Amino acid sequence: VMRVEEEDSMVPQGSEADGEMVLDTASSQHQEEKLVIGYALTSKKKQSFLQPKLEVLARKKGISFVSIDQDKPLSEQGPFDVVLHKLLGNEWHDVIQDYQKTHPDVTVLDPPGAIQRIYNRQSMLQGLADLNLAECDGMICVPKQMVVLQDTTSSGNEVAKAGLKFPLVAKPLLVDGTAKSHQLFLAYDCLSLAELEPPLVLQEFVNHGGVLFKVFVVGDVIRVVRRFSLPNVSNVEKEKVAGVFQFPRVSSAAASVDKTDLDPRVAELPPKPLLKGLVRELRSRLGLRLFNIDMIREHGSQDVFYMPDYEQVFIDFFLGLAQAKHEKKGLCVKSGIEK
């Protein structure tokens, strides 16, 4: 399974000792120019992202974080060099889009339309079948899936028509940041589906050794950490177990596998060329610069995947934005253009 999310993309927790891999695909030239970042985050994301260590490191580099007051017009606040937002709702998206039009020099992370797409589990997987990942040391697949919008009582027949095999992983279609939107179920038979509340995405379960890889993308930097996931399902279970079972949330920071003795065949991180190719394609198609992906390796395979501290990664990313702005300003001055 591959999942693209915004929920935890702000906090790639872990350390080099945890088997974490960091790929820096563009070297950052530090620019000490002042950078003001206006942020509009939920209280949960603010708490996880704006850690004291991040703010201290930012101040040393001339970066300041300013909270955006959602009750006041955005154009009357600032001035900002960057607007960082992770809020839902059409009203907020209209505010951001209007702000982008009147403040074209401000970097907005990320475009509302691009963010909205990944809050739907169906649209986030569309187009992955034709990703250009040739010569990338592996392959990315999407498990067979279907969407149930209304009646789950008759979805058993639809599952059979679609050729899906039990057990099936059931997830809410929309990801809205609530705990309910991250509920995960495993259904072993058709009757079980009637117990689930639509709209849902149903996916064939792929054994993957109980470990998934969370890939964080921050600009040009790729970071990978391991997280606990759903355990393998045996052939005996498939034949004898019935019902629907809810699982605790997987892939969250609380499910980290640090200091866990894992089978090397399960724990081996995805190949770097595959990750670079995948991120390059997704960044281009999604129009996002800050996101994360959940990947699993099919158990028993080596290269079939179903689709140091985080503070420094973000600081380097923001410094890169400041450098780009400074260079652009310099070019405008040389050209006699006043900004």
mmCIF file of C-alpha atoms in Angstrom:
data_model
loop_
_atom_site.group_PDB
_atom_site.id
_atom_site.type_symbol
_atom_site.label_atom_id
_atom_site.label_comp_id
_atom_site.label_asym_id
_atom_site.label_seq_id
_atom_site.Cartn_x
_atom_site.Cartn_y
_atom_site.Cartn_z
ATOM 1 C CA VAL A 1 0.000 0.000 0.000
ATOM 2 C CA MET A 2 1.247 3.448 -0.723
ATOM 3 C CA ARG A 3 -0.400 6.367 0.964
ATOM 4 C CA VAL A 4 0.313 10.040 0.481
ATOM 5 C CA GLU A 5 -0.572 12.095 3.526
ATOM 6 C CA GLU A 6 -0.309 15.497 5.097
ATOM 7 C CA GLU A 7 -1.204 14.326 8.612
ATOM 8 C CA ASP A 8 2.298 13.596 9.898
ATOM 9 C CA SER A 9 4.400 15.110 7.150
ATOM 10 C CA MET A 10 5.520 17.896 9.456
ATOM 11 C CA VAL A 11 7.373 15.610 11.850
ATOM 12 C CA PRO A 12 9.770 12.988 10.488
ATOM 13 C CA GLN A 13 10.836 11.723 13.912
ATOM 14 C CA GLY A 14 13.668 9.273 14.398
ATOM 15 C CA SER A 15 17.432 9.142 14.320
ATOM 16 C CA GLU A 16 20.243 7.600 12.326
ATOM 17 C CA ALA A 17 20.448 4.832 14.909
ATOM 18 C CA ASP A 18 16.856 3.877 14.163
ATOM 19 C CA GLY A 19 17.739 2.735 10.661
ATOM 20 C CA GLU A 20 16.656 6.044 9.199
ATOM 21 C CA MET A 21 17.823 7.020 5.735
ATOM 22 C CA VAL A 22 18.246 10.598 4.571
ATOM 23 C CA LEU A 23 18.675 11.560 0.930
ATOM 24 C CA ASP A 24 19.672 15.156 0.245
ATOM 25 C CA THR A 25 19.018 15.686 -3.452
ATOM 26 C CA ALA A 26 20.011 19.350 -3.513
ATOM 27 C CA SER A 27 22.740 20.965 -1.452
ATOM 28 C CA SER A 28 21.568 24.015 0.492
ATOM 29 C CA GLN A 29 23.612 27.189 0.571
ATOM 30 C CA HIS A 30 22.911 28.903 3.859
ATOM 31 C CA GLN A 31 21.735 32.479 3.530
ATOM 32 C CA GLU A 32 21.561 34.526 6.696
ATOM 33 C CA GLU A 33 18.842 36.831 5.402
ATOM 34 C CA LYS A 34 15.809 37.301 7.629
ATOM 35 C CA LEU A 35 12.892 35.045 6.712
ATOM 36 C CA VAL A 36 9.425 35.501 8.200
ATOM 37 C CA ILE A 37 7.188 32.425 8.078
ATOM 38 C CA GLY A 38 3.506 32.915 8.791
ATOM 39 C CA TYR A 39 1.888 29.658 9.863
ATOM 40 C CA ALA A 40 -1.722 28.501 10.046
ATOM 41 C CA LEU A 41 -1.785 25.055 11.643
ATOM 42 C CA THR A 42 -4.159 23.007 13.726
ATOM 43 C CA SER A 43 -3.269 22.929 17.416
ATOM 44 C CA LYS A 44 -2.062 19.334 17.023
ATOM 45 C CA LYS A 45 0.262 20.133 14.126
ATOM 46 C CA LYS A 46 1.511 23.293 15.821
ATOM 47 C CA GLN A 47 2.410 21.312 18.929
ATOM 48 C CA SER A 48 4.266 18.621 16.965
ATOM 49 C CA PHE A 49 6.002 20.968 14.519
ATOM 50 C CA LEU A 50 7.004 24.062 16.498
ATOM 51 C CA GLN A 51 9.259 22.301 18.967
ATOM 52 C CA PRO A 52 11.610 24.502 21.069
ATOM 53 C CA LYS A 53 14.647 23.045 19.291
ATOM 54 C CA LEU A 54 13.264 24.095 15.907
ATOM 55 C CA GLU A 55 12.540 27.651 17.056
ATOM 56 C CA VAL A 56 15.982 28.058 18.652
ATOM 57 C CA LEU A 57 17.722 26.786 15.524
ATOM 58 C CA ALA A 58 15.529 29.032 13.363
ATOM 59 C CA ARG A 59 16.355 32.161 15.362
ATOM 60 C CA LYS A 60 20.072 31.487 14.979
ATOM 61 C CA LYS A 61 19.574 31.422 11.213
ATOM 62 C CA GLY A 62 17.419 34.567 11.100
ATOM 63 C CA ILE A 63 14.125 32.706 10.629
ATOM 64 C CA SER A 64 11.049 33.666 12.632
ATOM 65 C CA PHE A 65 7.670 31.947 12.888
ATOM 66 C CA VAL A 66 4.562 34.140 13.217
ATOM 67 C CA SER A 67 1.115 32.749 13.993
ATOM 68 C CA ILE A 68 -1.603 33.761 11.503
ATOM 69 C CA ASP A 69 -4.834 35.009 13.089
ATOM 70 C CA GLN A 70 -7.623 33.312 11.149
ATOM 71 C CA ASP A 71 -10.149 35.877 12.442
ATOM 72 C CA LYS A 72 -8.350 38.746 10.669
ATOM 73 C CA PRO A 73 -7.801 39.342 6.942
ATOM 74 C CA LEU A 74 -4.595 37.608 5.897
ATOM 75 C CA SER A 75 -3.562 40.553 3.692
ATOM 76 C CA GLU A 76 -3.474 42.803 6.783
ATOM 77 C CA GLN A 77 -0.977 40.532 8.547
ATOM 78 C CA GLY A 78 2.712 40.080 7.984
ATOM 79 C CA PRO A 79 4.553 40.891 5.858
ATOM 80 C CA PHE A 80 5.478 37.246 5.284
ATOM 81 C CA ASP A 81 8.088 35.637 3.088
ATOM 82 C CA VAL A 82 6.461 32.216 3.444
ATOM 83 C CA VAL A 83 2.948 31.105 4.402
ATOM 84 C CA LEU A 84 2.880 27.576 5.826
ATOM 85 C CA HIS A 85 -0.627 26.171 6.216
ATOM 86 C CA LYS A 86 -2.269 22.834 6.914
ATOM 87 C CA LEU A 87 -5.946 23.710 7.310
ATOM 88 C CA LEU A 88 -9.015 22.268 5.626
ATOM 89 C CA GLY A 89 -12.173 23.903 4.343
ATOM 90 C CA ASN A 90 -13.229 25.776 1.225
ATOM 91 C CA GLU A 91 -13.338 29.121 3.050
ATOM 92 C CA TRP A 92 -9.689 28.888 4.065
ATOM 93 C CA HIS A 93 -8.678 27.692 0.612
ATOM 94 C CA ASP A 94 -10.378 30.771 -0.903
ATOM 95 C CA VAL A 95 -8.433 32.979 1.521
ATOM 96 C CA ILE A 96 -5.124 31.390 0.468
ATOM 97 C CA GLN A 97 -5.892 31.584 -3.230
ATOM 98 C CA ASP A 98 -6.849 35.275 -2.993
ATOM 99 C CA TYR A 99 -3.685 35.945 -0.984
ATOM 100 C CA GLN A 100 -1.534 34.233 -3.626
ATOM 101 C CA LYS A 101 -2.994 36.488 -6.318
ATOM 102 C CA THR A 102 -2.314 39.698 -4.391
ATOM 103 C CA HIS A 103 1.056 38.576 -2.974
ATOM 104 C CA PRO A 104 2.796 36.658 -5.810
ATOM 105 C CA ASP A 105 6.215 37.062 -4.172
ATOM 106 C CA VAL A 106 5.173 35.104 -1.073
ATOM 107 C CA THR A 107 5.866 31.354 -1.126
ATOM 108 C CA VAL A 108 2.744 29.387 -0.122
ATOM 109 C CA LEU A 109 3.286 25.835 1.121
ATOM 110 C CA ASP A 110 1.399 24.158 -0.424
ATOM 111 C CA PRO A 111 -1.300 25.038 -3.033
ATOM 112 C CA PRO A 112 -4.774 24.354 -1.566
ATOM 113 C CA GLY A 113 -5.939 22.415 -4.620
ATOM 114 C CA ALA A 114 -2.944 20.090 -4.430
ATOM 115 C CA ILE A 115 -3.471 19.526 -0.710
ATOM 116 C CA GLN A 116 -7.182 18.825 -1.179
ATOM 117 C CA ARG A 117 -6.441 16.024 -3.632
ATOM 118 C CA ILE A 118 -4.454 13.990 -1.128
ATOM 119 C CA TYR A 119 -7.209 14.114 1.477
ATOM 120 C CA ASN A 120 -9.141 11.688 -0.712
ATOM 121 C CA ARG A 121 -7.739 8.153 -0.639
ATOM 122 C CA GLN A 122 -9.100 7.428 -4.089
ATOM 123 C CA SER A 123 -7.634 10.449 -5.880
ATOM 124 C CA MET A 124 -4.289 10.169 -4.109
ATOM 125 C CA LEU A 125 -3.648 6.811 -5.814
ATOM 126 C CA GLN A 126 -4.883 7.831 -9.271
ATOM 127 C CA GLY A 127 -2.214 7.927 -11.910
ATOM 128 C CA LEU A 128 0.322 5.821 -10.032
ATOM 129 C CA ALA A 129 0.030 2.990 -12.540
ATOM 130 C CA ASP A 130 1.850 5.014 -15.206
ATOM 131 C CA LEU A 131 4.621 6.479 -13.059
ATOM 132 C CA ASN A 132 7.913 6.657 -14.935
ATOM 133 C CA LEU A 133 10.145 4.573 -12.652
ATOM 134 C CA ALA A 134 12.265 2.805 -15.257
ATOM 135 C CA GLU A 135 15.720 1.766 -14.051
ATOM 136 C CA CYS A 136 14.832 2.614 -10.444
ATOM 137 C CA ASP A 137 15.795 -0.707 -8.756
ATOM 138 C CA GLY A 138 12.290 -1.880 -7.946
ATOM 139 C CA MET A 139 8.635 -1.447 -8.752
ATOM 140 C CA ILE A 140 5.709 0.364 -7.161
ATOM 141 C CA CYS A 141 2.270 -1.271 -7.300
ATOM 142 C CA VAL A 142 -1.179 -0.258 -6.104
ATOM 143 C CA PRO A 143 -3.269 -3.035 -4.507
ATOM 144 C CA LYS A 144 -6.590 -3.882 -6.144
ATOM 145 C CA GLN A 145 -9.163 -1.545 -4.673
ATOM 146 C CA MET A 146 -12.687 -0.206 -4.943
ATOM 147 C CA VAL A 147 -14.669 2.651 -3.421
ATOM 148 C CA VAL A 148 -17.926 2.124 -1.523
ATOM 149 C CA LEU A 149 -19.848 5.392 -1.381
ATOM 150 C CA GLN A 150 -23.183 4.354 0.135
ATOM 151 C CA ASP A 151 -24.554 0.874 0.758
ATOM 152 C CA THR A 152 -22.116 -1.571 2.370
ATOM 153 C CA THR A 153 -24.769 -4.301 2.665
ATOM 154 C CA SER A 154 -24.578 -5.004 -1.069
ATOM 155 C CA SER A 155 -20.879 -4.281 -1.464
ATOM 156 C CA GLY A 156 -20.053 -7.987 -1.181
ATOM 157 C CA ASN A 157 -21.394 -8.519 -4.697
ATOM 158 C CA GLU A 158 -19.434 -5.522 -5.968
ATOM 159 C CA VAL A 159 -16.253 -6.904 -4.393
ATOM 160 C CA ALA A 160 -16.726 -10.167 -6.259
ATOM 161 C CA LYS A 161 -17.359 -8.335 -9.550
ATOM 162 C CA ALA A 162 -14.207 -6.276 -9.059
ATOM 163 C CA GLY A 163 -12.187 -9.454 -8.491
ATOM 164 C CA LEU A 164 -10.968 -8.470 -5.025
ATOM 165 C CA LYS A 165 -9.922 -11.272 -2.669
ATOM 166 C CA PHE A 166 -10.451 -11.322 1.096
ATOM 167 C CA PRO A 167 -9.213 -10.241 3.542
ATOM 168 C CA LEU A 168 -9.725 -6.576 2.652
ATOM 169 C CA VAL A 169 -8.359 -3.499 4.363
ATOM 170 C CA ALA A 170 -11.124 -0.916 4.847
ATOM 171 C CA LYS A 171 -10.307 2.781 5.310
ATOM 172 C CA PRO A 172 -12.487 5.908 5.349
ATOM 173 C CA LEU A 173 -12.435 7.557 1.914
ATOM 174 C CA LEU A 174 -11.693 11.065 3.195
ATOM 175 C CA VAL A 175 -8.761 12.063 5.403
ATOM 176 C CA ASP A 176 -9.894 15.101 7.392
ATOM 177 C CA GLY A 177 -7.461 15.029 10.307
ATOM 178 C CA THR A 178 -9.899 13.415 12.748
ATOM 179 C CA ALA A 179 -9.155 10.181 14.580
ATOM 180 C CA LYS A 180 -12.102 8.554 12.787
ATOM 181 C CA SER A 181 -10.590 9.246 9.360
ATOM 182 C CA HIS A 182 -7.563 7.131 10.331
ATOM 183 C CA GLN A 183 -9.536 4.102 11.542
ATOM 184 C CA LEU A 184 -8.360 0.894 9.924
ATOM 185 C CA PHE A 185 -10.325 -2.368 9.611
ATOM 186 C CA LEU A 186 -9.631 -5.819 8.226
ATOM 187 C CA ALA A 187 -12.663 -7.639 6.813
ATOM 188 C CA TYR A 188 -12.480 -11.389 6.233
ATOM 189 C CA ASP A 189 -15.829 -11.955 4.485
ATOM 190 C CA CYS A 190 -18.687 -10.284 2.626
ATOM 191 C CA LEU A 191 -21.028 -10.187 5.631
ATOM 192 C CA SER A 192 -18.472 -8.229 7.603
ATOM 193 C CA LEU A 193 -18.624 -5.317 5.180
ATOM 194 C CA ALA A 194 -22.160 -4.468 6.325
ATOM 195 C CA GLU A 195 -20.724 -3.473 9.715
ATOM 196 C CA LEU A 196 -18.616 -0.706 8.181
ATOM 197 C CA GLU A 197 -19.716 2.864 7.626
ATOM 198 C CA PRO A 198 -19.289 4.299 4.108
ATOM 199 C CA PRO A 199 -17.766 6.058 2.245
ATOM 200 C CA LEU A 200 -14.862 3.618 2.263
ATOM 201 C CA VAL A 201 -11.909 2.434 0.254
ATOM 202 C CA LEU A 202 -11.513 -1.354 0.174
ATOM 203 C CA GLN A 203 -8.085 -2.731 -0.719
ATOM 204 C CA GLU A 204 -6.714 -6.250 -0.995
ATOM 205 C CA PHE A 205 -4.458 -6.967 1.960
ATOM 206 C CA VAL A 206 -0.787 -7.484 1.060
ATOM 207 C CA ASN A 207 1.424 -9.314 3.559
ATOM 208 C CA HIS A 208 4.391 -7.077 4.362
ATOM 209 C CA GLY A 209 6.028 -8.400 7.508
ATOM 210 C CA GLY A 210 4.327 -5.950 9.875
ATOM 211 C CA VAL A 211 6.601 -3.036 8.925
ATOM 212 C CA LEU A 212 5.953 -0.029 6.714
ATOM 213 C CA PHE A 213 8.262 2.724 5.541
ATOM 214 C CA LYS A 214 7.220 6.311 6.080
ATOM 215 C CA VAL A 215 8.922 8.545 3.537
ATOM 216 C CA PHE A 216 9.024 12.261 4.386
ATOM 217 C CA VAL A 217 9.589 14.789 1.611
ATOM 218 C CA VAL A 218 10.719 18.299 2.568
ATOM 219 C CA GLY A 219 11.602 20.192 -0.568
ATOM 220 C CA ASP A 220 14.534 18.287 -2.082
ATOM 221 C CA VAL A 221 15.257 16.168 0.988
ATOM 222 C CA ILE A 222 13.904 12.632 1.378
ATOM 223 C CA ARG A 223 13.863 10.960 4.783
ATOM 224 C CA VAL A 224 12.770 7.399 5.566
ATOM 225 C CA VAL A 225 11.812 5.872 8.928
ATOM 226 C CA ARG A 226 10.349 2.485 9.803
ATOM 227 C CA ARG A 227 7.019 2.083 11.572
ATOM 228 C CA PHE A 228 5.055 -0.903 12.851
ATOM 229 C CA SER A 229 2.131 -1.928 10.655
ATOM 230 C CA LEU A 230 -0.436 -4.717 10.315
ATOM 231 C CA PRO A 231 0.869 -8.261 10.865
ATOM 232 C CA ASN A 232 0.896 -10.861 8.110
ATOM 233 C CA VAL A 233 -2.272 -12.880 7.526
ATOM 234 C CA SER A 234 -1.804 -16.657 7.204
ATOM 235 C CA ASN A 235 -3.659 -18.943 4.799
ATOM 236 C CA VAL A 236 -5.310 -20.581 7.818
ATOM 237 C CA GLU A 237 -6.733 -17.239 8.914
ATOM 238 C CA LYS A 238 -8.068 -16.554 5.425
ATOM 239 C CA GLU A 239 -9.983 -19.848 5.461
ATOM 240 C CA LYS A 240 -11.209 -19.971 9.056
ATOM 241 C CA VAL A 241 -11.503 -16.415 10.375
ATOM 242 C CA ALA A 242 -14.668 -14.386 9.829
ATOM 243 C CA GLY A 243 -15.732 -10.921 10.859
ATOM 244 C CA VAL A 244 -14.255 -7.438 10.805
ATOM 245 C CA PHE A 245 -11.463 -6.301 13.095
ATOM 246 C CA GLN A 246 -10.336 -2.790 13.942
ATOM 247 C CA PHE A 247 -6.620 -2.155 14.259
ATOM 248 C CA PRO A 248 -4.821 0.522 16.212
ATOM 249 C CA ARG A 249 -3.545 3.338 14.060
ATOM 250 C CA VAL A 250 -0.406 2.389 12.166
ATOM 251 C CA SER A 251 2.402 4.548 10.750
ATOM 252 C CA SER A 252 2.197 7.162 13.521
ATOM 253 C CA ALA A 253 5.282 8.255 15.447
ATOM 254 C CA ALA A 254 4.077 6.169 18.399
ATOM 255 C CA ALA A 255 4.488 3.062 16.210
ATOM 256 C CA SER A 256 8.216 3.602 15.685
ATOM 257 C CA VAL A 257 10.355 0.480 15.484
ATOM 258 C CA ASP A 258 13.463 1.995 17.087
ATOM 259 C CA LYS A 259 15.659 -0.460 18.875
ATOM 260 C CA THR A 260 13.549 -3.382 17.635
ATOM 261 C CA ASP A 261 15.326 -6.518 16.418
ATOM 262 C CA LEU A 262 13.809 -6.940 12.955
ATOM 263 C CA ASP A 263 14.391 -9.555 10.295
ATOM 264 C CA PRO A 264 16.845 -7.859 7.896
ATOM 265 C CA ARG A 265 14.718 -8.952 4.952
ATOM 266 C CA VAL A 266 11.803 -6.991 6.409
ATOM 267 C CA ALA A 267 13.762 -4.058 7.794
ATOM 268 C CA GLU A 268 15.850 -3.254 4.685
ATOM 269 C CA LEU A 269 14.961 0.233 3.471
ATOM 270 C CA PRO A 270 13.655 0.818 -0.075
ATOM 271 C CA PRO A 271 16.405 1.379 -2.690
ATOM 272 C CA LYS A 272 17.559 5.002 -2.996
ATOM 273 C CA PRO A 273 17.086 5.189 -6.805
ATOM 274 C CA LEU A 274 13.498 3.972 -6.432
ATOM 275 C CA LEU A 275 12.741 6.566 -3.753
ATOM 276 C CA LYS A 276 14.301 9.389 -5.741
ATOM 277 C CA GLY A 277 12.383 8.440 -8.876
ATOM 278 C CA LEU A 278 9.106 8.044 -6.997
ATOM 279 C CA VAL A 279 9.424 11.368 -5.169
ATOM 280 C CA ARG A 280 10.406 13.169 -8.368
ATOM 281 C CA GLU A 281 7.282 11.890 -10.114
ATOM 282 C CA LEU A 282 4.941 12.581 -7.190
ATOM 283 C CA ARG A 283 6.309 16.066 -6.589
ATOM 284 C CA SER A 284 5.684 16.889 -10.241
ATOM 285 C CA ARG A 285 2.201 15.369 -10.378
ATOM 286 C CA LEU A 286 0.937 16.517 -6.992
ATOM 287 C CA GLY A 287 2.431 19.992 -7.024
ATOM 288 C CA LEU A 288 3.512 19.566 -3.392
ATOM 289 C CA ARG A 289 6.827 20.253 -1.650
ATOM 290 C CA LEU A 290 5.924 19.003 1.835
ATOM 291 C CA PHE A 291 4.283 15.573 2.046
ATOM 292 C CA ASN A 292 4.839 11.990 3.159
ATOM 293 C CA ILE A 293 4.270 8.545 1.727
ATOM 294 C CA ASP A 294 3.570 5.192 3.362
ATOM 295 C CA MET A 295 5.134 2.238 1.534
ATOM 296 C CA ILE A 296 5.201 -1.493 2.228
ATOM 297 C CA ARG A 297 7.372 -4.234 0.734
ATOM 298 C CA GLU A 298 5.480 -7.346 -0.367
ATOM 299 C CA HIS A 299 6.531 -10.100 2.038
ATOM 300 C CA GLY A 300 8.994 -12.511 0.433
ATOM 301 C CA SER A 301 9.997 -10.067 -2.305
ATOM 302 C CA GLN A 302 13.038 -7.845 -2.430
ATOM 303 C CA ASP A 303 11.978 -5.011 -4.680
ATOM 304 C CA VAL A 304 8.163 -5.001 -4.948
ATOM 305 C CA PHE A 305 6.590 -2.147 -2.996
ATOM 306 C CA TYR A 306 2.957 -1.203 -2.705
ATOM 307 C CA MET A 307 2.600 2.117 -2.705
ATOM 308 C CA PRO A 308 19.362 13.348 11.526
ATOM 309 C CA ASP A 309 16.545 15.296 13.480
ATOM 310 C CA TYR A 310 13.666 16.850 11.533
ATOM 311 C CA GLU A 311 14.481 20.409 12.677
ATOM 312 C CA GLN A 312 17.605 20.770 10.540
ATOM 313 C CA VAL A 313 15.805 19.407 7.477
ATOM 314 C CA PHE A 314 13.165 22.128 7.734
ATOM 315 C CA ILE A 315 15.685 24.877 8.504
ATOM 316 C CA ASP A 316 17.737 23.957 5.429
ATOM 317 C CA PHE A 317 14.562 23.938 3.339
ATOM 318 C CA PHE A 318 13.507 27.393 4.545
ATOM 319 C CA LEU A 319 17.035 28.743 4.105
ATOM 320 C CA GLY A 320 16.885 27.533 0.526
ATOM 321 C CA LEU A 321 13.703 29.567 0.028
ATOM 322 C CA ALA A 322 15.412 32.628 1.519
ATOM 323 C CA GLN A 323 18.400 32.129 -0.784
ATOM 324 C CA ALA A 324 16.151 31.873 -3.842
ATOM 325 C CA LYS A 325 14.281 35.044 -2.836
ATOM 326 C CA HIS A 326 17.542 36.929 -2.270
ATOM 327 C CA GLU A 327 18.900 35.900 -5.662
ATOM 328 C CA LYS A 328 15.631 36.839 -7.384
ATOM 329 C CA LYS A 329 15.678 40.250 -5.708
ATOM 330 C CA GLY A 330 19.263 40.780 -6.825
ATOM 331 C CA LEU A 331 18.386 39.954 -10.426
ATOM 332 C CA CYS A 332 15.464 42.408 -10.330
ATOM 333 C CA VAL A 333 17.712 45.202 -9.026
ATOM 334 C CA LYS A 334 20.285 44.559 -11.745
ATOM 335 C CA SER A 335 17.539 44.642 -14.360
ATOM 336 C CA GLY A 336 16.195 47.922 -13.026
ATOM 337 C CA ILE A 337 12.937 46.315 -11.911
ATOM 338 C CA GLU A 338 11.573 47.432 -8.565
ATOM 339 C CA LYS A 339 9.680 44.828 -6.577
#
